[in-house]
Coordinates of C-alpha atoms and ligand atoms in Angstrom, one line a residue:
M1 CA 99.6 -173.5 -25.0
G2 CA 95.8 -172.5 -25.5
W3 CA 94.6 -169.0 -24.9
P4 CA 93.7 -168.4 -21.4
V5 CA 90.0 -167.2 -21.3
N6 CA 88.6 -166.0 -18.2
S7 CA 84.8 -166.1 -18.6
S8 CA 84.1 -163.3 -16.0
V9 CA 86.4 -160.9 -18.0
Q10 CA 84.9 -159.2 -21.0
Q11 CA 86.7 -159.8 -24.3
I12 CA 87.4 -156.4 -26.0
T13 CA 88.3 -155.9 -29.7
V14 CA 89.8 -152.5 -30.5
L15 CA 89.6 -151.5 -34.2
G16 CA 92.0 -148.6 -34.8
A17 CA 94.0 -149.3 -31.5
T18 CA 97.0 -147.2 -32.8
G19 CA 94.9 -144.0 -33.0
S20 CA 93.8 -141.5 -30.5
I21 CA 90.4 -143.1 -29.4
G22 CA 92.2 -146.5 -29.5
L23 CA 94.9 -145.5 -27.1
S24 CA 92.6 -143.8 -24.7
T25 CA 90.5 -147.1 -24.8
L26 CA 93.5 -149.2 -23.8
D27 CA 94.3 -146.6 -21.2
V28 CA 91.0 -147.3 -19.6
I29 CA 91.1 -151.1 -20.1
A30 CA 94.5 -151.0 -18.5
R31 CA 93.0 -149.6 -15.4
H32 CA 90.5 -152.5 -14.9
P33 CA 92.4 -155.9 -15.7
E34 CA 89.7 -157.6 -13.6
R35 CA 86.9 -156.6 -15.9
Y36 CA 88.4 -156.2 -19.5
Q37 CA 90.9 -158.3 -21.5
V38 CA 92.1 -157.2 -25.1
F39 CA 91.0 -159.9 -27.6
A40 CA 92.1 -158.2 -30.7
L41 CA 93.8 -154.9 -31.9
S42 CA 94.1 -153.4 -35.3
G43 CA 96.3 -150.8 -36.7
F44 CA 96.7 -149.6 -40.4
S45 CA 100.2 -147.7 -40.8
R46 CA 102.2 -147.6 -37.6
L47 CA 103.4 -151.1 -37.3
G48 CA 105.9 -150.5 -34.7
E49 CA 103.3 -148.9 -32.4
L50 CA 101.0 -151.9 -33.0
E51 CA 103.7 -154.3 -32.2
A52 CA 104.6 -152.6 -28.9
L53 CA 100.8 -152.6 -28.0
C54 CA 100.8 -156.5 -28.8
M55 CA 103.7 -156.9 -26.5
L56 CA 101.8 -154.9 -23.7
Y57 CA 98.3 -156.3 -24.1
R58 CA 99.2 -159.8 -25.6
P59 CA 95.9 -160.0 -27.7
R60 CA 94.7 -163.2 -29.3
F61 CA 94.6 -161.4 -32.7
A62 CA 96.3 -158.5 -34.3
V63 CA 95.0 -157.1 -37.7
V64 CA 97.1 -155.1 -40.2
A65 CA 96.6 -153.5 -43.5
D66 CA 98.1 -156.1 -45.8
H67 CA 99.7 -159.7 -46.2
V68 CA 103.2 -158.2 -46.2
A69 CA 102.7 -156.4 -42.9
A70 CA 101.0 -159.4 -41.5
V71 CA 104.0 -161.6 -42.1
Q72 CA 106.3 -159.1 -40.8
L73 CA 104.4 -158.6 -37.5
Q74 CA 103.7 -162.2 -37.1
S75 CA 107.4 -163.0 -37.2
N76 CA 108.4 -160.2 -34.8
L77 CA 105.7 -161.3 -32.4
A78 CA 106.7 -165.1 -32.6
A79 CA 110.3 -164.0 -32.0
A80 CA 109.3 -162.2 -28.9
G81 CA 107.5 -165.5 -27.7
L82 CA 103.9 -164.0 -28.3
S83 CA 101.0 -166.5 -29.7
T84 CA 99.1 -163.6 -31.2
Q85 CA 97.8 -164.4 -34.6
V86 CA 98.1 -161.7 -37.2
L87 CA 95.4 -161.4 -39.8
H88 CA 95.0 -158.6 -42.5
G89 CA 92.7 -156.4 -44.6
K90 CA 88.9 -155.9 -44.5
A91 CA 88.4 -159.7 -43.9
G92 CA 90.7 -159.7 -40.9
L93 CA 89.0 -156.7 -39.4
C94 CA 85.4 -158.2 -39.9
E95 CA 86.4 -161.4 -38.4
V96 CA 87.8 -159.9 -35.0
A97 CA 84.7 -157.5 -34.9
A98 CA 82.3 -160.6 -35.1
H99 CA 84.2 -163.2 -33.4
A100 CA 82.2 -165.6 -31.2
E101 CA 84.2 -164.9 -28.1
V102 CA 84.1 -161.1 -28.3
D103 CA 81.9 -159.3 -25.8
A104 CA 82.5 -155.6 -27.0
V105 CA 84.0 -153.9 -30.0
M106 CA 85.5 -150.5 -30.0
A107 CA 85.0 -149.0 -33.5
A108 CA 87.6 -146.5 -33.8
I109 CA 88.9 -146.6 -37.3
V110 CA 88.7 -143.2 -39.0
G111 CA 86.3 -142.8 -42.1
A112 CA 84.6 -145.0 -44.4
A113 CA 87.2 -147.7 -43.9
G114 CA 85.5 -148.5 -40.6
L115 CA 82.1 -149.1 -42.1
E116 CA 82.2 -152.7 -42.9
P117 CA 84.1 -153.9 -39.6
T118 CA 81.6 -151.7 -37.6
L119 CA 78.6 -153.2 -39.5
A120 CA 80.1 -156.8 -38.9
A121 CA 80.2 -156.1 -35.2
V122 CA 76.6 -154.9 -35.3
Q123 CA 75.4 -157.8 -37.4
A124 CA 77.0 -160.2 -34.8
G125 CA 74.8 -158.6 -32.0
K126 CA 77.9 -157.3 -30.2
K127 CA 78.2 -154.4 -27.7
V128 CA 79.3 -151.7 -30.2
L129 CA 81.2 -148.7 -29.0
L130 CA 80.8 -146.3 -31.8
A131 CA 83.6 -143.7 -32.3
N132 CA 83.7 -144.2 -36.0
K133 CA 80.8 -141.7 -36.7
E134 CA 81.5 -141.7 -40.6
A135 CA 80.2 -145.3 -40.7
L136 CA 76.7 -144.3 -39.1
V137 CA 76.7 -141.2 -41.3
M138 CA 77.1 -143.2 -44.4
S139 CA 74.7 -145.9 -44.0
G140 CA 72.4 -144.5 -41.2
A141 CA 69.1 -146.4 -42.0
L142 CA 70.7 -149.7 -42.7
F143 CA 73.1 -149.4 -39.9
M144 CA 70.2 -148.8 -37.3
Q145 CA 68.2 -151.6 -38.9
A146 CA 71.0 -154.1 -38.5
V147 CA 71.1 -152.8 -34.6
K148 CA 67.6 -153.7 -34.3
C149 CA 67.8 -157.1 -36.0
S150 CA 70.7 -158.4 -34.3
G151 CA 70.1 -157.0 -30.9
A152 CA 73.3 -155.3 -30.7
V153 CA 73.8 -152.7 -28.1
L154 CA 75.1 -149.5 -29.5
L155 CA 76.7 -147.0 -27.2
P156 CA 78.0 -143.5 -28.6
I157 CA 81.6 -142.6 -27.7
D158 CA 81.5 -139.1 -29.5
S159 CA 81.7 -136.9 -26.3
E160 CA 78.2 -135.1 -27.4
H161 CA 76.3 -138.1 -28.2
N162 CA 77.4 -140.0 -25.2
A163 CA 76.4 -136.7 -23.2
I164 CA 73.0 -136.8 -25.0
F165 CA 72.6 -140.4 -24.1
Q166 CA 73.4 -139.8 -20.4
C167 CA 70.7 -136.9 -20.4
L168 CA 67.9 -139.0 -22.0
P169 CA 65.6 -141.3 -20.1
G170 CA 66.1 -145.0 -20.5
D171 CA 63.1 -145.6 -22.8
Y172 CA 63.9 -142.6 -25.2
A173 CA 63.7 -145.2 -28.1
R174 CA 59.8 -144.8 -27.7
G175 CA 60.3 -141.5 -29.4
L176 CA 61.6 -138.2 -28.5
S177 CA 58.4 -136.4 -28.4
R178 CA 56.8 -139.3 -26.4
V179 CA 59.4 -138.8 -23.6
G180 CA 59.0 -135.1 -23.5
V181 CA 62.0 -134.0 -25.4
R182 CA 61.6 -130.6 -27.2
R183 CA 65.1 -130.6 -28.7
I184 CA 68.8 -131.6 -28.6
L185 CA 71.5 -129.1 -28.0
L186 CA 74.7 -130.3 -29.8
T187 CA 77.6 -128.2 -28.4
A188 CA 80.7 -127.4 -30.5
S189 CA 83.9 -125.6 -29.6
G190 CA 84.1 -123.8 -32.8
G191 CA 87.6 -125.1 -33.2
P192 CA 91.0 -123.1 -33.8
F193 CA 89.4 -120.7 -36.4
R194 CA 86.3 -119.5 -34.4
E195 CA 87.5 -115.9 -34.2
M196 CA 90.3 -115.7 -36.9
P197 CA 89.4 -112.8 -39.5
L198 CA 87.6 -114.4 -42.5
A199 CA 90.3 -113.2 -45.0
Q200 CA 93.0 -115.3 -43.3
L201 CA 91.1 -118.6 -43.6
Q202 CA 92.5 -119.0 -47.1
G203 CA 96.1 -119.4 -45.8
V204 CA 95.8 -121.6 -42.8
T205 CA 98.1 -124.5 -42.8
P206 CA 97.4 -128.1 -42.0
E207 CA 99.4 -127.6 -38.5
Q208 CA 97.1 -124.6 -37.6
A209 CA 93.9 -126.7 -38.4
C210 CA 95.2 -129.7 -36.2
A211 CA 96.0 -127.4 -33.2
H212 CA 92.7 -127.8 -31.5
P213 CA 92.3 -125.7 -28.5
N214 CA 90.5 -128.3 -26.2
W215 CA 90.9 -131.7 -27.6
S216 CA 93.9 -133.8 -28.7
M217 CA 92.6 -136.0 -31.8
G218 CA 93.5 -137.8 -34.9
R219 CA 94.4 -135.3 -38.0
K220 CA 91.1 -136.0 -40.0
I221 CA 88.7 -135.2 -37.1
S222 CA 90.9 -132.2 -36.2
V223 CA 90.5 -130.7 -39.6
D224 CA 86.7 -131.5 -39.5
S225 CA 86.6 -129.7 -36.2
A226 CA 88.4 -126.6 -37.6
S227 CA 85.6 -126.5 -40.6
M228 CA 82.8 -127.6 -38.3
M229 CA 82.2 -130.5 -40.7
N230 CA 82.7 -132.7 -37.6
K231 CA 79.5 -130.9 -36.1
G232 CA 77.7 -131.5 -39.5
L233 CA 78.5 -135.2 -39.2
E234 CA 77.7 -135.2 -35.6
L235 CA 74.3 -133.6 -36.5
I236 CA 73.6 -136.6 -38.8
E237 CA 74.8 -139.1 -36.2
A238 CA 72.4 -137.7 -33.5
C239 CA 69.5 -138.1 -35.8
W240 CA 70.2 -141.7 -36.4
L241 CA 71.2 -142.6 -32.8
F242 CA 68.3 -140.8 -31.2
D243 CA 65.8 -141.0 -34.0
A244 CA 65.5 -137.2 -34.1
T245 CA 64.7 -134.8 -37.2
P246 CA 67.4 -132.4 -38.3
A247 CA 65.2 -129.6 -36.9
Q248 CA 65.2 -131.1 -33.3
V249 CA 69.0 -130.8 -33.5
E250 CA 70.4 -127.3 -32.8
V251 CA 74.1 -126.6 -32.7
L252 CA 75.4 -124.4 -29.9
V253 CA 79.0 -123.0 -29.9
H254 CA 80.5 -123.4 -26.3
P255 CA 84.2 -122.6 -26.6
Q256 CA 85.3 -124.1 -23.2
S257 CA 84.2 -127.8 -24.2
V258 CA 83.0 -128.5 -20.6
I259 CA 79.3 -129.0 -21.3
H260 CA 79.4 -131.8 -23.8
S261 CA 75.6 -131.5 -24.9
L262 CA 72.3 -130.9 -23.5
V263 CA 68.6 -132.2 -23.8
D264 CA 65.8 -129.5 -23.6
Y265 CA 62.5 -130.9 -22.3
V266 CA 59.0 -129.5 -22.6
D267 CA 58.5 -128.8 -19.1
G268 CA 61.4 -126.3 -19.3
S269 CA 64.1 -128.6 -17.7
V270 CA 67.5 -128.7 -19.6
L271 CA 69.8 -131.5 -18.6
A272 CA 73.5 -131.5 -19.5
Q273 CA 76.7 -133.7 -18.9
L274 CA 79.9 -131.9 -17.9
G275 CA 83.4 -133.0 -17.7
N276 CA 86.9 -132.3 -18.6
P277 CA 87.5 -132.7 -22.2
D278 CA 89.2 -136.1 -22.2
M279 CA 87.7 -139.1 -24.3
R280 CA 88.4 -141.5 -21.4
T281 CA 85.1 -140.3 -20.0
P282 CA 82.8 -141.4 -22.6
I283 CA 85.0 -144.4 -23.2
A284 CA 84.7 -145.5 -19.5
H285 CA 81.0 -144.8 -19.7
A286 CA 80.3 -146.9 -22.6
L287 CA 82.6 -149.7 -21.5
A288 CA 81.0 -150.1 -18.1
W289 CA 77.4 -149.0 -19.0
P290 CA 75.1 -149.2 -16.9
E291 CA 77.9 -149.2 -14.3
R292 CA 80.5 -146.6 -13.6
I293 CA 84.1 -147.2 -13.4
D294 CA 87.1 -144.9 -12.9
S295 CA 88.4 -143.5 -16.2
G296 CA 91.7 -141.8 -15.0
V297 CA 90.1 -138.2 -15.9
A298 CA 90.6 -135.6 -13.3
P299 CA 87.7 -134.3 -11.6
L300 CA 86.0 -131.2 -13.0
D301 CA 87.2 -127.8 -11.3
L302 CA 84.3 -125.5 -11.8
F303 CA 86.0 -122.8 -9.9
A304 CA 88.9 -122.9 -12.0
I305 CA 86.8 -122.8 -15.1
A306 CA 84.8 -120.1 -13.5
R307 CA 82.7 -119.2 -16.8
L308 CA 80.8 -121.0 -19.5
D309 CA 80.1 -119.2 -22.9
F310 CA 77.7 -119.9 -25.6
Q311 CA 77.3 -118.5 -29.1
A312 CA 75.2 -119.2 -32.4
P313 CA 77.4 -120.9 -35.1
D314 CA 78.5 -118.6 -37.8
E315 CA 77.4 -120.4 -41.1
Q316 CA 79.3 -118.0 -43.3
R317 CA 82.6 -118.9 -41.6
F318 CA 81.5 -122.6 -41.5
P319 CA 79.7 -123.5 -44.7
C320 CA 80.2 -127.2 -43.9
L321 CA 77.6 -127.0 -41.3
R322 CA 74.9 -125.9 -43.8
L323 CA 76.1 -128.6 -46.3
A324 CA 75.6 -131.1 -43.6
R325 CA 72.3 -129.9 -42.6
Q326 CA 71.3 -130.0 -46.2
A327 CA 72.5 -133.5 -46.6
A328 CA 70.7 -134.6 -43.3
E329 CA 67.3 -133.3 -44.7
Q330 CA 67.8 -134.8 -48.1
G331 CA 68.6 -138.2 -46.7
G332 CA 69.3 -141.1 -49.1
T333 CA 72.7 -141.2 -50.5
A334 CA 73.4 -137.5 -49.6
P335 CA 75.0 -138.1 -46.4
A336 CA 77.3 -140.8 -47.7
M337 CA 78.3 -138.5 -50.6
L338 CA 78.9 -135.6 -48.2
N339 CA 81.1 -137.7 -46.1
A340 CA 83.1 -139.2 -49.0
A341 CA 83.6 -135.6 -50.7
N342 CA 84.8 -134.4 -47.3
E343 CA 87.3 -137.3 -46.8
V344 CA 88.9 -136.6 -50.2
A345 CA 89.0 -132.8 -49.7
V346 CA 90.3 -133.2 -46.0
A347 CA 93.2 -135.5 -47.3
A348 CA 94.0 -133.1 -50.2
F349 CA 94.1 -130.1 -47.5
L350 CA 96.4 -132.3 -45.3
E351 CA 98.7 -133.0 -48.4
R352 CA 98.8 -129.1 -49.1
R353 CA 97.1 -129.8 -52.3
I354 CA 94.3 -127.4 -51.7
G355 CA 93.5 -124.5 -49.4
F356 CA 91.3 -124.7 -46.2
V357 CA 88.4 -122.7 -47.8
Q358 CA 88.4 -125.1 -50.8
I359 CA 87.1 -127.9 -48.6
P360 CA 83.5 -126.8 -48.6
S361 CA 83.6 -125.7 -52.2
I362 CA 84.6 -129.1 -53.4
I363 CA 82.0 -130.8 -51.3
E364 CA 79.2 -128.5 -52.5
S365 CA 80.2 -129.1 -56.1
V366 CA 80.0 -132.8 -55.5
L367 CA 76.7 -132.6 -53.9
S368 CA 75.2 -130.3 -56.6
A369 CA 76.6 -132.6 -59.5
E370 CA 74.8 -135.8 -58.4
A371 CA 71.1 -136.4 -57.9
V372 CA 70.2 -138.0 -54.3
S373 CA 68.8 -141.5 -54.6
S374 CA 67.4 -143.8 -52.0
V375 CA 69.7 -146.3 -50.1
E376 CA 68.6 -150.0 -50.7
D377 CA 71.7 -151.8 -49.4
L378 CA 75.2 -151.6 -48.5
D379 CA 76.2 -151.8 -52.3
G380 CA 74.2 -148.6 -52.9
V381 CA 76.1 -146.8 -49.9
L382 CA 79.5 -148.1 -51.4
A383 CA 78.5 -147.0 -54.8
A384 CA 77.7 -143.5 -53.7
D385 CA 80.7 -143.2 -51.5
A386 CA 82.8 -144.3 -54.7
R387 CA 81.1 -141.9 -57.1
A388 CA 81.6 -139.0 -54.5
R389 CA 85.2 -139.8 -54.5
E390 CA 85.6 -139.7 -58.2
L391 CA 83.8 -136.4 -58.4
A392 CA 85.8 -134.9 -55.6
E393 CA 89.1 -135.9 -57.4
H394 CA 87.7 -134.3 -60.5
Y395 CA 86.9 -130.9 -58.7
L396 CA 90.3 -131.1 -56.8
N397 CA 92.2 -131.4 -60.0
R398 CA 90.2 -128.2 -61.3
C399 CA 91.1 -126.2 -58.1
R400 CA 94.9 -126.6 -58.9
Ligands
NAD1 P1 93.2 -141.5 -35.7 O1 93.6 -140.9 -36.8 O2 94.1 -141.2 -34.4 O3 93.3 -143.0 -35.7 C1 92.7 -143.8 -36.6 C2 92.8 -145.3 -36.4 O4 92.4 -145.8 -37.6 C3 94.3 -145.8 -36.4 O5 94.4 -146.9 -35.5 C4 94.7 -146.4 -37.9 O6 95.6 -147.1 -38.0 C5 93.1 -146.8 -38.3 N1 93.0 -146.5 -39.9 C6 93.2 -145.5 -40.6 N2 92.9 -145.8 -41.8 C7 92.5 -147.1 -41.9 C8 92.1 -148.0 -42.9 N3 92.2 -147.4 -44.2 N4 91.8 -149.3 -42.7 C9 91.8 -149.6 -41.3 N5 92.4 -148.9 -40.3 C10 92.6 -147.6 -40.6 O7 91.8 -141.1 -35.3 P2 90.9 -140.9 -34.0 O8 91.0 -139.4 -33.7 O9 91.2 -142.0 -33.2 O10 89.5 -141.0 -34.6 C11 88.9 -142.3 -34.7 C12 87.4 -142.2 -35.1 O11 86.7 -141.7 -33.8 C13 87.0 -141.2 -36.1 O12 85.9 -141.8 -36.8 C14 86.7 -139.9 -35.1 O13 85.6 -139.2 -36.1 C15 86.1 -140.5 -34.1 N6 86.2 -139.6 -32.8 C16 87.5 -139.3 -32.3 C17 87.5 -138.5 -31.3 C18 88.8 -138.0 -30.7 O14 89.0 -137.3 -29.6 N7 89.9 -138.6 -31.3 C19 86.2 -137.9 -30.6 C20 85.2 -138.4 -31.2 C21 85.1 -139.1 -32.3
MG2 MG1 82.3 -135.2 -31.0

């Protein structure tokens, strides 16, 4: 039997379908079967969950980590009567990201592993819904150049960047100062440790770090939110997405996570986007853009929220923010090294090999050990990433 393709329905690839963003994306897609069809789903470790998603969404392709997992899933799906074809590895991810029949790709793999598949979608000129901020942080100039060359439509999923996108005029690509923007105000919740006495930070556990007060997310981004490295990565992400200098992006701690970010204009107007902290809002916005569709998110009840608070970020408590701003200013290989060192340090913290406060010290050691060089091509980015991981492992072993 051939694959039933309805040309008025958009074909969507969801990279990282078993994760928090992937599942929220599928939730929005399921509300609009007349608009969207799942073309491909990928998952890395939770094979049973990916299999259940395949049963539900009946994609044309599924992509898993390796050959063994692919054989297993293929046989389970065939036994259930599904014609889904199972691919594996980076090649499989790139294939479903760039496939001629795909209209839009949700890039929701976590970390550097998402770089090449996301770039493949960009190079194929797809509508790319970017959740995987690490890909853009690592390869900024190359990534944005590829968007320009291919004509891909890049839409931010990160709630802050989606908010900024919504508050900017349609022609912001002419330059922020040309369209009257004074600065971008990037909001941050401050995470679970915003008010914890500094002396207690050394002893916090992965469970405490992952218990975010407002958002339910994957473990890596939850730790990044607790250290505020997430905001640091988002500062770099904002500079690339909106062609801003690091000085044009100010971080504002806003504990309620109701205002998702703001744009400050030269005439004194400040535009903000508000909403309940639920990623289905930016996902629905980007999926349907420039239209609007129901996301399943409850309407915002401002009477119940009653107040909105703002504070300056505390750089003594959150050294990751300072390190990220430095890397943004340095440019070249610095953001890729920052990101890689952070990925290694966060994984070590989650495995209880190091304490929470050692995350920034390892990143700082890596960044001071290696001179920043310019980035010529993807190989240069991948080499900087590999070198930073090697250095981070070295400093990790010295911590123990
Ligand atoms: P998650 O950990 O819940 O899910 C990650 C997904 O990536 C899973 O499907 C997993 O199978 C896949 N994956 C993990 N390692 C992989 C590898 N080596 N190769 C291929 N696939 C792999 O993460 P998440 O919270 O959904 O975050 C995904 C991305 O979205 C991250 O870049 C994160 O920064 C960004 N983001 C998330 C949120 C959120 O609310 N969760 C908000 C903004 C941005
Ligand atoms: Mg965010």
